[in-house]
Amino acid sequence: MTWDHLNGTAVADAGAIPEIACDESGSDGENLTGGNTDVFAHASVLLSADSAAGHVQEIRDRIRSPAEEYKANHLLREKHRAVLEWLLSASGPLYGHAHVHLVEKSFYVVERAVDLLLGDPEAAVALFRQGRRTFTAAQWRDFLEAANQLLWVRHDGEPDGAVDRFFHTVAELRQTCPETAAAQTFARLARERPRALAYRAAIQEGPFVLSPLLNPLLPSILHTAAHWSDGGRPVRLAHDRQNMLTPERIAWIEDAARVRGIRLAGFRLVVSRLDARVQLADFLAGIARRIASDELNGRGDPALTALLRPYTGAAAVWGDERSWARLGPATEPDGPSARLDSPVRTADRRRRSPGLPTTGAP
């Protein structure tokens, strides 16, 4: 591969395939309503190994912590605010060379459940925004948890009451506010019990699900590949090791990318402490998750949110309008949601049979 060492980026000459370094923050698997975080972030960086190593060393020189391995938390400490602002700024090492895909977990649960049962992304956006205004926090939490349980892949052999719980919760909320727009969507969901039963039966009967509906990691990787290969150029991904990324799932990612027309030329796992590019992606993912979570919860720092904004993509899986107005790109495509026309998710909706999990390579 040919590199422009002045700018630290791949030169677009004949035969050069850039390798994008990736990492995530906020992964709780499929436990999206009871985990430790409310935002998932997948970050990617396009820099040469030498350039990235120099930037990591400069971060260490500026922070001067004795820690052997630096993490995002080092940069997020108030005493290192100047280093954080430099890292994200237009004069910093990541500007123009990095991207972050954000997932608001509670919206992702609603989007996945409505997509499974109704195949209607507009209804998912409307229900998410209406539901929080219509019901109490406790009632809305019950619905999110029931939806999470409905979609969660389990292989523990225990009796599966997820379908009963979900439709019981839907019926209760319909009765609570019968004349509302949210209740109308719940009425549509209530008619789709057969789809829910078919989905759960397929999980129980196997085979092992390669791409669980609820885990945002695999679709985020596909989104990252789609972002960097926009315009038709092929790219490779180097990703930090993660238990979710088994050889079978890596094969699924590569095959899914081919089906969707994403120019993914290769995918490999690396150890982050041995790859400075992945360390920078790790920093950015953790920083982005914290900034986005603070903004989502009404405690955002305007200066940091503004610094993150150039890195976020319009295809984020995000339903909260107020926070996305601050986090999202300045120019967005038409539509009611930041993520409705994601090239990854749109392709998923076209190809998956209603009511069935993705059980193997597309």
GROMACS .gro file of C-alpha atoms in nm:
model
  362
    1MET     CA    1   0.000   0.000   0.000
    2THR     CA    2   0.125   0.351  -0.077
    3TRP     CA    3   0.098   0.615   0.194
    4ASP     CA    4   0.117   0.993   0.197
    5HIS     CA    5   0.334   1.028   0.508
    6LEU     CA    6   0.279   1.403   0.526
    7ASN     CA    7  -0.095   1.363   0.577
    8GLY     CA    8  -0.088   1.007   0.707
    9THR     CA    9  -0.347   0.877   0.463
   10ALA     CA   10  -0.356   0.623   0.183
   11VAL     CA   11  -0.269   0.749  -0.163
   12ALA     CA   12  -0.542   0.670  -0.416
   13ASP     CA   13  -0.309   0.529  -0.681
   14ALA     CA   14  -0.368   0.218  -0.890
   15GLY     CA   15  -0.380  -0.100  -0.683
   16ALA     CA   16  -0.376   0.070  -0.343
   17ILE     CA   17  -0.649  -0.059  -0.111
   18PRO     CA   18  -0.672   0.144   0.210
   19GLU     CA   19  -0.713  -0.039   0.540
   20ILE     CA   20  -0.952   0.117   0.792
   21ALA     CA   21  -0.886   0.057   1.162
   22CYS     CA   22  -1.199   0.002   1.375
   23ASP     CA   23  -1.313  -0.037   1.734
   24GLU     CA   24  -1.636  -0.004   1.932
   25SER     CA   25  -1.756   0.126   2.266
   26GLY     CA   26  -2.072   0.048   2.460
   27SER     CA   27  -2.120  -0.313   2.356
   28ASP     CA   28  -2.360  -0.502   2.583
   29GLY     CA   29  -2.442  -0.769   2.328
   30GLU     CA   30  -2.818  -0.806   2.294
   31ASN     CA   31  -2.891  -0.660   2.638
   32LEU     CA   32  -2.983  -0.314   2.512
   33THR     CA   33  -3.223  -0.213   2.790
   34GLY     CA   34  -3.043  -0.351   3.096
   35GLY     CA   35  -2.680  -0.296   3.006
   36ASN     CA   36  -2.431  -0.040   3.130
   37THR     CA   37  -2.465   0.207   2.843
   38ASP     CA   38  -2.742   0.371   2.641
   39VAL     CA   39  -2.530   0.445   2.331
   40PHE     CA   40  -2.320   0.220   2.107
   41ALA     CA   41  -2.042   0.378   1.901
   42HIS     CA   42  -1.838   0.221   1.621
   43ALA     CA   43  -1.536   0.431   1.524
   44SER     CA   44  -1.304   0.397   1.226
   45VAL     CA   45  -0.977   0.566   1.134
   46LEU     CA   46  -0.783   0.593   0.808
   47LEU     CA   47  -0.419   0.665   0.892
   48SER     CA   48  -0.086   0.498   0.824
   49ALA     CA   49   0.065   0.288   1.102
   50ASP     CA   50   0.359   0.528   1.140
   51SER     CA   51   0.137   0.834   1.150
   52ALA     CA   52  -0.097   0.676   1.406
   53ALA     CA   53   0.195   0.569   1.626
   54GLY     CA   54   0.322   0.924   1.626
   55HIS     CA   55  -0.019   1.060   1.725
   56VAL     CA   56  -0.058   0.806   2.007
   57GLN     CA   57   0.287   0.901   2.136
   58GLU     CA   58   0.193   1.269   2.126
   59ILE     CA   59  -0.120   1.192   2.330
   60ARG     CA   60   0.096   1.011   2.585
   61ASP     CA   61   0.341   1.299   2.595
   62ARG     CA   62   0.060   1.547   2.653
   63ILE     CA   63  -0.121   1.344   2.920
   64ARG     CA   64   0.186   1.195   3.091
   65SER     CA   65   0.000   0.915   3.268
   66PRO     CA   66   0.207   0.615   3.386
   67ALA     CA   67  -0.064   0.377   3.256
   68GLU     CA   68   0.072   0.114   3.020
   69GLU     CA   69  -0.237   0.125   2.799
   70TYR     CA   70  -0.433   0.444   2.743
   71LYS     CA   71  -0.811   0.440   2.704
   72ALA     CA   72  -1.075   0.702   2.622
   73ASN     CA   73  -1.126   0.770   2.994
   74HIS     CA   74  -0.779   0.924   3.011
   75LEU     CA   75  -0.882   1.182   2.754
   76LEU     CA   76  -1.224   1.242   2.910
   77ARG     CA   77  -1.082   1.355   3.245
   78GLU     CA   78  -1.134   1.724   3.303
   79LYS     CA   79  -0.765   1.783   3.365
   80HIS     CA   80  -0.696   1.660   3.010
   81ARG     CA   81  -0.968   1.867   2.845
   82ALA     CA   82  -0.716   2.053   2.628
   83VAL     CA   83  -0.582   1.726   2.488
   84LEU     CA   84  -0.933   1.605   2.409
   85GLU     CA   85  -1.022   1.926   2.230
   86TRP     CA   86  -0.699   1.910   2.030
   87LEU     CA   87  -0.764   1.547   1.931
   88LEU     CA   88  -1.108   1.627   1.787
   89SER     CA   89  -1.032   1.972   1.648
   90ALA     CA   90  -0.986   2.064   1.284
   91SER     CA   91  -0.611   2.089   1.349
   92GLY     CA   92  -0.599   1.754   1.527
   93PRO     CA   93  -0.485   1.417   1.389
   94LEU     CA   94  -0.831   1.264   1.336
   95TYR     CA   95  -1.009   1.542   1.149
   96GLY     CA   96  -1.091   1.425   0.796
   97HIS     CA   97  -0.950   1.080   0.870
   98ALA     CA   98  -1.214   0.928   1.100
   99HIS     CA   99  -1.583   0.838   1.122
  100VAL     CA  100  -1.825   0.735   1.398
  101HIS     CA  101  -2.146   0.534   1.359
  102LEU     CA  102  -2.379   0.598   1.655
  103VAL     CA  103  -2.664   0.379   1.781
  104GLU     CA  104  -2.921   0.498   2.036
  105LYS     CA  105  -2.996   0.164   2.199
  106SER     CA  106  -3.355   0.227   2.309
  107PHE     CA  107  -3.449   0.341   1.959
  108TYR     CA  108  -3.267   0.043   1.810
  109VAL     CA  109  -3.485  -0.192   2.018
  110VAL     CA  110  -3.804  -0.025   1.892
  111GLU     CA  111  -3.677  -0.013   1.533
  112ARG     CA  112  -3.585  -0.381   1.535
  113ALA     CA  113  -3.914  -0.494   1.693
  114VAL     CA  114  -4.131  -0.288   1.457
  115ASP     CA  115  -3.922  -0.395   1.159
  116LEU     CA  116  -3.965  -0.762   1.253
  117LEU     CA  117  -4.341  -0.741   1.306
  118LEU     CA  118  -4.451  -0.465   1.066
  119GLY     CA  119  -4.163  -0.397   0.828
  120ASP     CA  120  -4.246  -0.027   0.859
  121PRO     CA  121  -3.956   0.205   0.951
  122GLU     CA  122  -4.180   0.513   0.955
  123ALA     CA  123  -4.396   0.347   1.221
  124ALA     CA  124  -4.087   0.274   1.433
  125VAL     CA  125  -3.980   0.638   1.435
  126ALA     CA  126  -4.334   0.756   1.516
  127LEU     CA  127  -4.386   0.501   1.794
  128PHE     CA  128  -4.053   0.583   1.956
  129ARG     CA  129  -4.123   0.955   1.967
  130GLN     CA  130  -4.493   0.927   2.056
  131GLY     CA  131  -4.443   0.653   2.312
  132ARG     CA  132  -4.208   0.854   2.531
  133ARG     CA  133  -4.454   1.146   2.532
  134THR     CA  134  -4.765   0.934   2.583
  135PHE     CA  135  -4.667   0.693   2.860
  136THR     CA  136  -4.495   0.724   3.194
  137ALA     CA  137  -4.125   0.650   3.214
  138ALA     CA  138  -4.202   0.320   3.390
  139GLN     CA  139  -4.460   0.214   3.130
  140TRP     CA  140  -4.228   0.295   2.841
  141ARG     CA  141  -3.946   0.110   3.013
  142ASP     CA  142  -4.169  -0.198   3.042
  143PHE     CA  143  -4.233  -0.189   2.668
  144LEU     CA  144  -3.864  -0.152   2.583
  145GLU     CA  145  -3.772  -0.442   2.809
  146ALA     CA  146  -4.048  -0.662   2.665
  147ALA     CA  147  -3.935  -0.582   2.311
  148ASN     CA  148  -3.574  -0.657   2.406
  149GLN     CA  149  -3.676  -0.995   2.548
  150LEU     CA  150  -3.882  -1.076   2.240
  151LEU     CA  151  -3.587  -1.030   2.007
  152TRP     CA  152  -3.313  -1.166   2.233
  153VAL     CA  153  -3.159  -1.489   2.108
  154ARG     CA  154  -3.145  -1.748   2.388
  155HIS     CA  155  -3.012  -2.102   2.390
  156ASP     CA  156  -3.052  -2.194   2.757
  157GLY     CA  157  -3.342  -2.436   2.707
  158GLU     CA  158  -3.573  -2.248   2.943
  159PRO     CA  159  -3.943  -2.202   2.863
  160ASP     CA  160  -3.987  -1.899   2.640
  161GLY     CA  161  -4.242  -1.651   2.772
  162ALA     CA  162  -4.107  -1.359   2.572
  163VAL     CA  163  -4.397  -1.356   2.325
  164ASP     CA  164  -4.661  -1.356   2.600
  165ARG     CA  165  -4.486  -1.079   2.789
  166PHE     CA  166  -4.451  -0.860   2.481
  167PHE     CA  167  -4.813  -0.883   2.370
  168HIS     CA  168  -4.942  -0.849   2.726
  169THR     CA  169  -4.744  -0.525   2.756
  170VAL     CA  170  -4.875  -0.403   2.420
  171ALA     CA  171  -5.236  -0.474   2.528
  172GLU     CA  172  -5.192  -0.290   2.860
  173LEU     CA  173  -5.047   0.020   2.694
  174ARG     CA  174  -5.325   0.026   2.433
  175GLN     CA  175  -5.582   0.033   2.713
  176THR     CA  176  -5.396   0.306   2.901
  177CYS     CA  177  -5.417   0.559   2.617
  178PRO     CA  178  -5.666   0.417   2.363
  179GLU     CA  179  -5.716   0.732   2.155
  180THR     CA  180  -5.351   0.811   2.093
  181ALA     CA  181  -5.137   0.763   1.783
  182ALA     CA  182  -4.912   0.528   1.981
  183ALA     CA  183  -5.213   0.310   2.060
  184GLN     CA  184  -5.287   0.282   1.688
  185THR     CA  185  -4.939   0.144   1.625
  186PHE     CA  186  -4.980  -0.095   1.918
  187ALA     CA  187  -5.305  -0.215   1.758
  188ARG     CA  188  -5.110  -0.304   1.444
  189LEU     CA  189  -4.846  -0.483   1.649
  190ALA     CA  190  -5.111  -0.679   1.838
  191ARG     CA  191  -5.219  -0.846   1.513
  192GLU     CA  192  -4.871  -0.981   1.444
  193ARG     CA  193  -4.843  -1.246   1.714
  194PRO     CA  194  -4.796  -1.522   1.449
  195ARG     CA  195  -4.482  -1.348   1.321
  196ALA     CA  196  -4.343  -1.322   1.674
  197LEU     CA  197  -4.413  -1.691   1.738
  198ALA     CA  198  -4.246  -1.787   1.410
  199TYR     CA  199  -3.939  -1.582   1.502
  200ARG     CA  200  -3.908  -1.742   1.847
  201ALA     CA  201  -3.970  -2.090   1.706
  202ALA     CA  202  -3.694  -2.043   1.451
  203ILE     CA  203  -3.454  -1.942   1.729
  204GLN     CA  204  -3.544  -2.240   1.947
  205GLU     CA  205  -3.520  -2.488   1.662
  206GLY     CA  206  -3.189  -2.359   1.527
  207PRO     CA  207  -2.950  -2.350   1.359
  208PHE     CA  208  -2.732  -2.111   1.559
  209VAL     CA  209  -2.807  -1.751   1.464
  210LEU     CA  210  -2.503  -1.590   1.303
  211SER     CA  211  -2.640  -1.235   1.302
  212PRO     CA  212  -2.866  -1.164   1.602
  213LEU     CA  213  -3.124  -0.895   1.534
  214LEU     CA  214  -3.039  -0.700   1.848
  215ASN     CA  215  -2.659  -0.683   1.847
  216PRO     CA  216  -2.556  -0.359   1.672
  217LEU     CA  217  -2.194  -0.462   1.610
  218LEU     CA  218  -2.228  -0.652   1.282
  219PRO     CA  219  -2.456  -0.401   1.105
  220SER     CA  220  -2.230  -0.121   1.232
  221ILE     CA  221  -1.929  -0.289   1.073
  222LEU     CA  222  -2.118  -0.314   0.746
  223HIS     CA  223  -2.213   0.053   0.774
  224THR     CA  224  -1.848   0.145   0.834
  225ALA     CA  225  -1.740  -0.049   0.526
  226ALA     CA  226  -2.017   0.118   0.324
  227HIS     CA  227  -1.910   0.463   0.444
  228TRP     CA  228  -1.543   0.424   0.351
  229SER     CA  229  -1.614   0.247   0.020
  230ASP     CA  230  -1.865   0.510  -0.089
  231GLY     CA  231  -1.798   0.593  -0.452
  232GLY     CA  232  -1.692   0.238  -0.534
  233ARG     CA  233  -1.340   0.220  -0.395
  234PRO     CA  234  -1.257  -0.109  -0.219
  235VAL     CA  235  -1.141  -0.103   0.144
  236ARG     CA  236  -1.011  -0.346   0.404
  237LEU     CA  237  -1.105  -0.337   0.771
  238ALA     CA  238  -0.876  -0.411   1.065
  239HIS     CA  239  -1.088  -0.455   1.380
  240ASP     CA  240  -0.999  -0.494   1.745
  241ARG     CA  241  -1.052  -0.850   1.866
  242GLN     CA  242  -1.403  -0.908   1.999
  243ASN     CA  243  -1.573  -1.229   2.116
  244MET     CA  244  -1.868  -1.158   1.887
  245LEU     CA  245  -1.640  -1.165   1.582
  246THR     CA  246  -1.605  -1.539   1.534
  247PRO     CA  247  -1.473  -1.679   1.204
  248GLU     CA  248  -1.830  -1.766   1.106
  249ARG     CA  249  -1.951  -1.411   1.166
  250ILE     CA  250  -1.655  -1.260   0.983
  251ALA     CA  251  -1.749  -1.478   0.687
  252TRP     CA  252  -2.107  -1.352   0.725
  253ILE     CA  253  -1.986  -0.990   0.718
  254GLU     CA  254  -1.782  -1.047   0.405
  255ASP     CA  255  -2.063  -1.229   0.228
  256ALA     CA  256  -2.324  -0.973   0.336
  257ALA     CA  257  -2.102  -0.694   0.206
  258ARG     CA  258  -2.082  -0.864  -0.135
  259VAL     CA  259  -2.459  -0.906  -0.151
  260ARG     CA  260  -2.515  -0.540  -0.063
  261GLY     CA  261  -2.260  -0.411  -0.311
  262ILE     CA  262  -2.022  -0.288  -0.039
  263ARG     CA  263  -1.661  -0.297  -0.162
  264LEU     CA  264  -1.511  -0.481   0.136
  265ALA     CA  265  -1.186  -0.635   0.012
  266GLY     CA  266  -1.080  -0.794   0.341
  267PHE     CA  267  -1.140  -0.814   0.715
  268ARG     CA  268  -0.897  -0.907   0.990
  269LEU     CA  269  -0.875  -0.894   1.368
  270VAL     CA  270  -0.586  -0.724   1.546
  271VAL     CA  271  -0.475  -0.666   1.904
  272SER     CA  272  -0.536  -0.298   1.981
  273ARG     CA  273  -0.228  -0.251   2.199
  274LEU     CA  274  -0.015  -0.362   1.904
  275ASP     CA  275  -0.183  -0.136   1.648
  276ALA     CA  276  -0.179   0.240   1.706
  277ARG     CA  277  -0.448   0.293   1.441
  278VAL     CA  278  -0.691   0.075   1.635
  279GLN     CA  279  -0.591   0.253   1.958
  280LEU     CA  280  -0.699   0.582   1.801
  281ALA     CA  281  -1.028   0.422   1.690
  282ASP     CA  282  -1.072   0.298   2.048
  283PHE     CA  283  -1.016   0.649   2.182
  284LEU     CA  284  -1.265   0.797   1.936
  285ALA     CA  285  -1.532   0.532   2.001
  286GLY     CA  286  -1.520   0.582   2.377
  287ILE     CA  287  -1.513   0.959   2.348
  288ALA     CA  288  -1.802   0.964   2.099
  289ARG     CA  289  -2.013   0.730   2.314
  290ARG     CA  290  -1.968   0.951   2.621
  291ILE     CA  291  -2.036   1.278   2.440
  292ALA     CA  292  -2.341   1.134   2.261
  293SER     CA  293  -2.479   0.981   2.582
  294ASP     CA  294  -2.441   1.309   2.768
  295GLU     CA  295  -2.620   1.492   2.488
  296LEU     CA  296  -2.896   1.230   2.480
  297ASN     CA  297  -2.954   1.272   2.853
  298GLY     CA  298  -2.966   1.651   2.849
  299ARG     CA  299  -2.627   1.711   3.006
  300GLY     CA  300  -2.425   1.767   2.691
  301ASP     CA  301  -2.121   1.991   2.671
  302PRO     CA  302  -2.188   2.221   2.372
  303ALA     CA  303  -1.820   2.260   2.289
  304LEU     CA  304  -1.749   1.885   2.287
  305THR     CA  305  -2.070   1.806   2.099
  306ALA     CA  306  -1.971   2.056   1.830
  307LEU     CA  307  -1.625   1.898   1.806
  308LEU     CA  308  -1.776   1.549   1.762
  309ARG     CA  309  -2.025   1.654   1.495
  310PRO     CA  310  -1.787   1.638   1.194
  311TYR     CA  311  -1.726   1.269   1.268
  312THR     CA  312  -2.087   1.144   1.290
  313GLY     CA  313  -2.277   1.002   0.995
  314ALA     CA  314  -2.634   1.065   0.884
  315ALA     CA  315  -2.705   0.691   0.884
  316ALA     CA  316  -2.683   0.671   1.263
  317VAL     CA  317  -2.954   0.464   1.431
  318TRP     CA  318  -3.092   0.753   1.635
  319GLY     CA  319  -3.448   0.847   1.724
  320ASP     CA  320  -3.422   1.137   1.970
  321GLU     CA  321  -3.476   1.457   1.772
  322ARG     CA  322  -3.341   1.709   2.024
  323SER     CA  323  -3.002   1.544   2.075
  324TRP     CA  324  -2.957   1.452   1.709
  325ALA     CA  325  -3.008   1.815   1.606
  326ARG     CA  326  -2.684   1.881   1.795
  327LEU     CA  327  -2.496   1.559   1.720
  328GLY     CA  328  -2.583   1.491   1.358
  329PRO     CA  329  -2.416   1.624   1.044
  330ALA     CA  330  -2.509   1.979   0.951
  331THR     CA  331  -2.661   1.860   0.620
  332GLU     CA  332  -2.884   1.553   0.628
  333PRO     CA  333  -3.099   1.366   0.374
  334ASP     CA  334  -3.472   1.423   0.370
  335GLY     CA  335  -3.676   1.200   0.598
  336PRO     CA  336  -3.814   1.172   0.951
  337SER     CA  337  -3.516   0.987   1.101
  338ALA     CA  338  -3.142   1.016   1.088
  339ARG     CA  339  -3.103   0.653   0.988
  340LEU     CA  340  -3.398   0.550   0.775
  341ASP     CA  341  -3.206   0.531   0.449
  342SER     CA  342  -2.899   0.354   0.586
  343PRO     CA  343  -2.760   0.143   0.300
  344VAL     CA  344  -2.706  -0.143   0.543
  345ARG     CA  345  -3.049  -0.146   0.709
  346THR     CA  346  -3.245  -0.083   0.392
  347ALA     CA  347  -3.082  -0.387   0.235
  348ASP     CA  348  -3.160  -0.592   0.547
  349ARG     CA  349  -3.529  -0.505   0.520
  350ARG     CA  350  -3.547  -0.608   0.156
  351ARG     CA  351  -3.382  -0.944   0.202
  352ARG     CA  352  -3.503  -1.086   0.534
  353SER     CA  353  -3.817  -1.297   0.537
  354PRO     CA  354  -4.083  -1.152   0.771
  355GLY     CA  355  -4.081  -1.304   1.116
  356LEU     CA  356  -3.755  -1.498   1.080
  357PRO     CA  357  -3.408  -1.429   1.220
  358THR     CA  358  -3.104  -1.413   1.000
  359THR     CA  359  -2.964  -1.763   1.043
  360GLY     CA  360  -2.671  -1.762   0.806
  361ALA     CA  361  -2.500  -1.591   0.522
  362PRO     CA  362  -2.745  -1.401   0.301
   0.00000   0.00000   0.00000
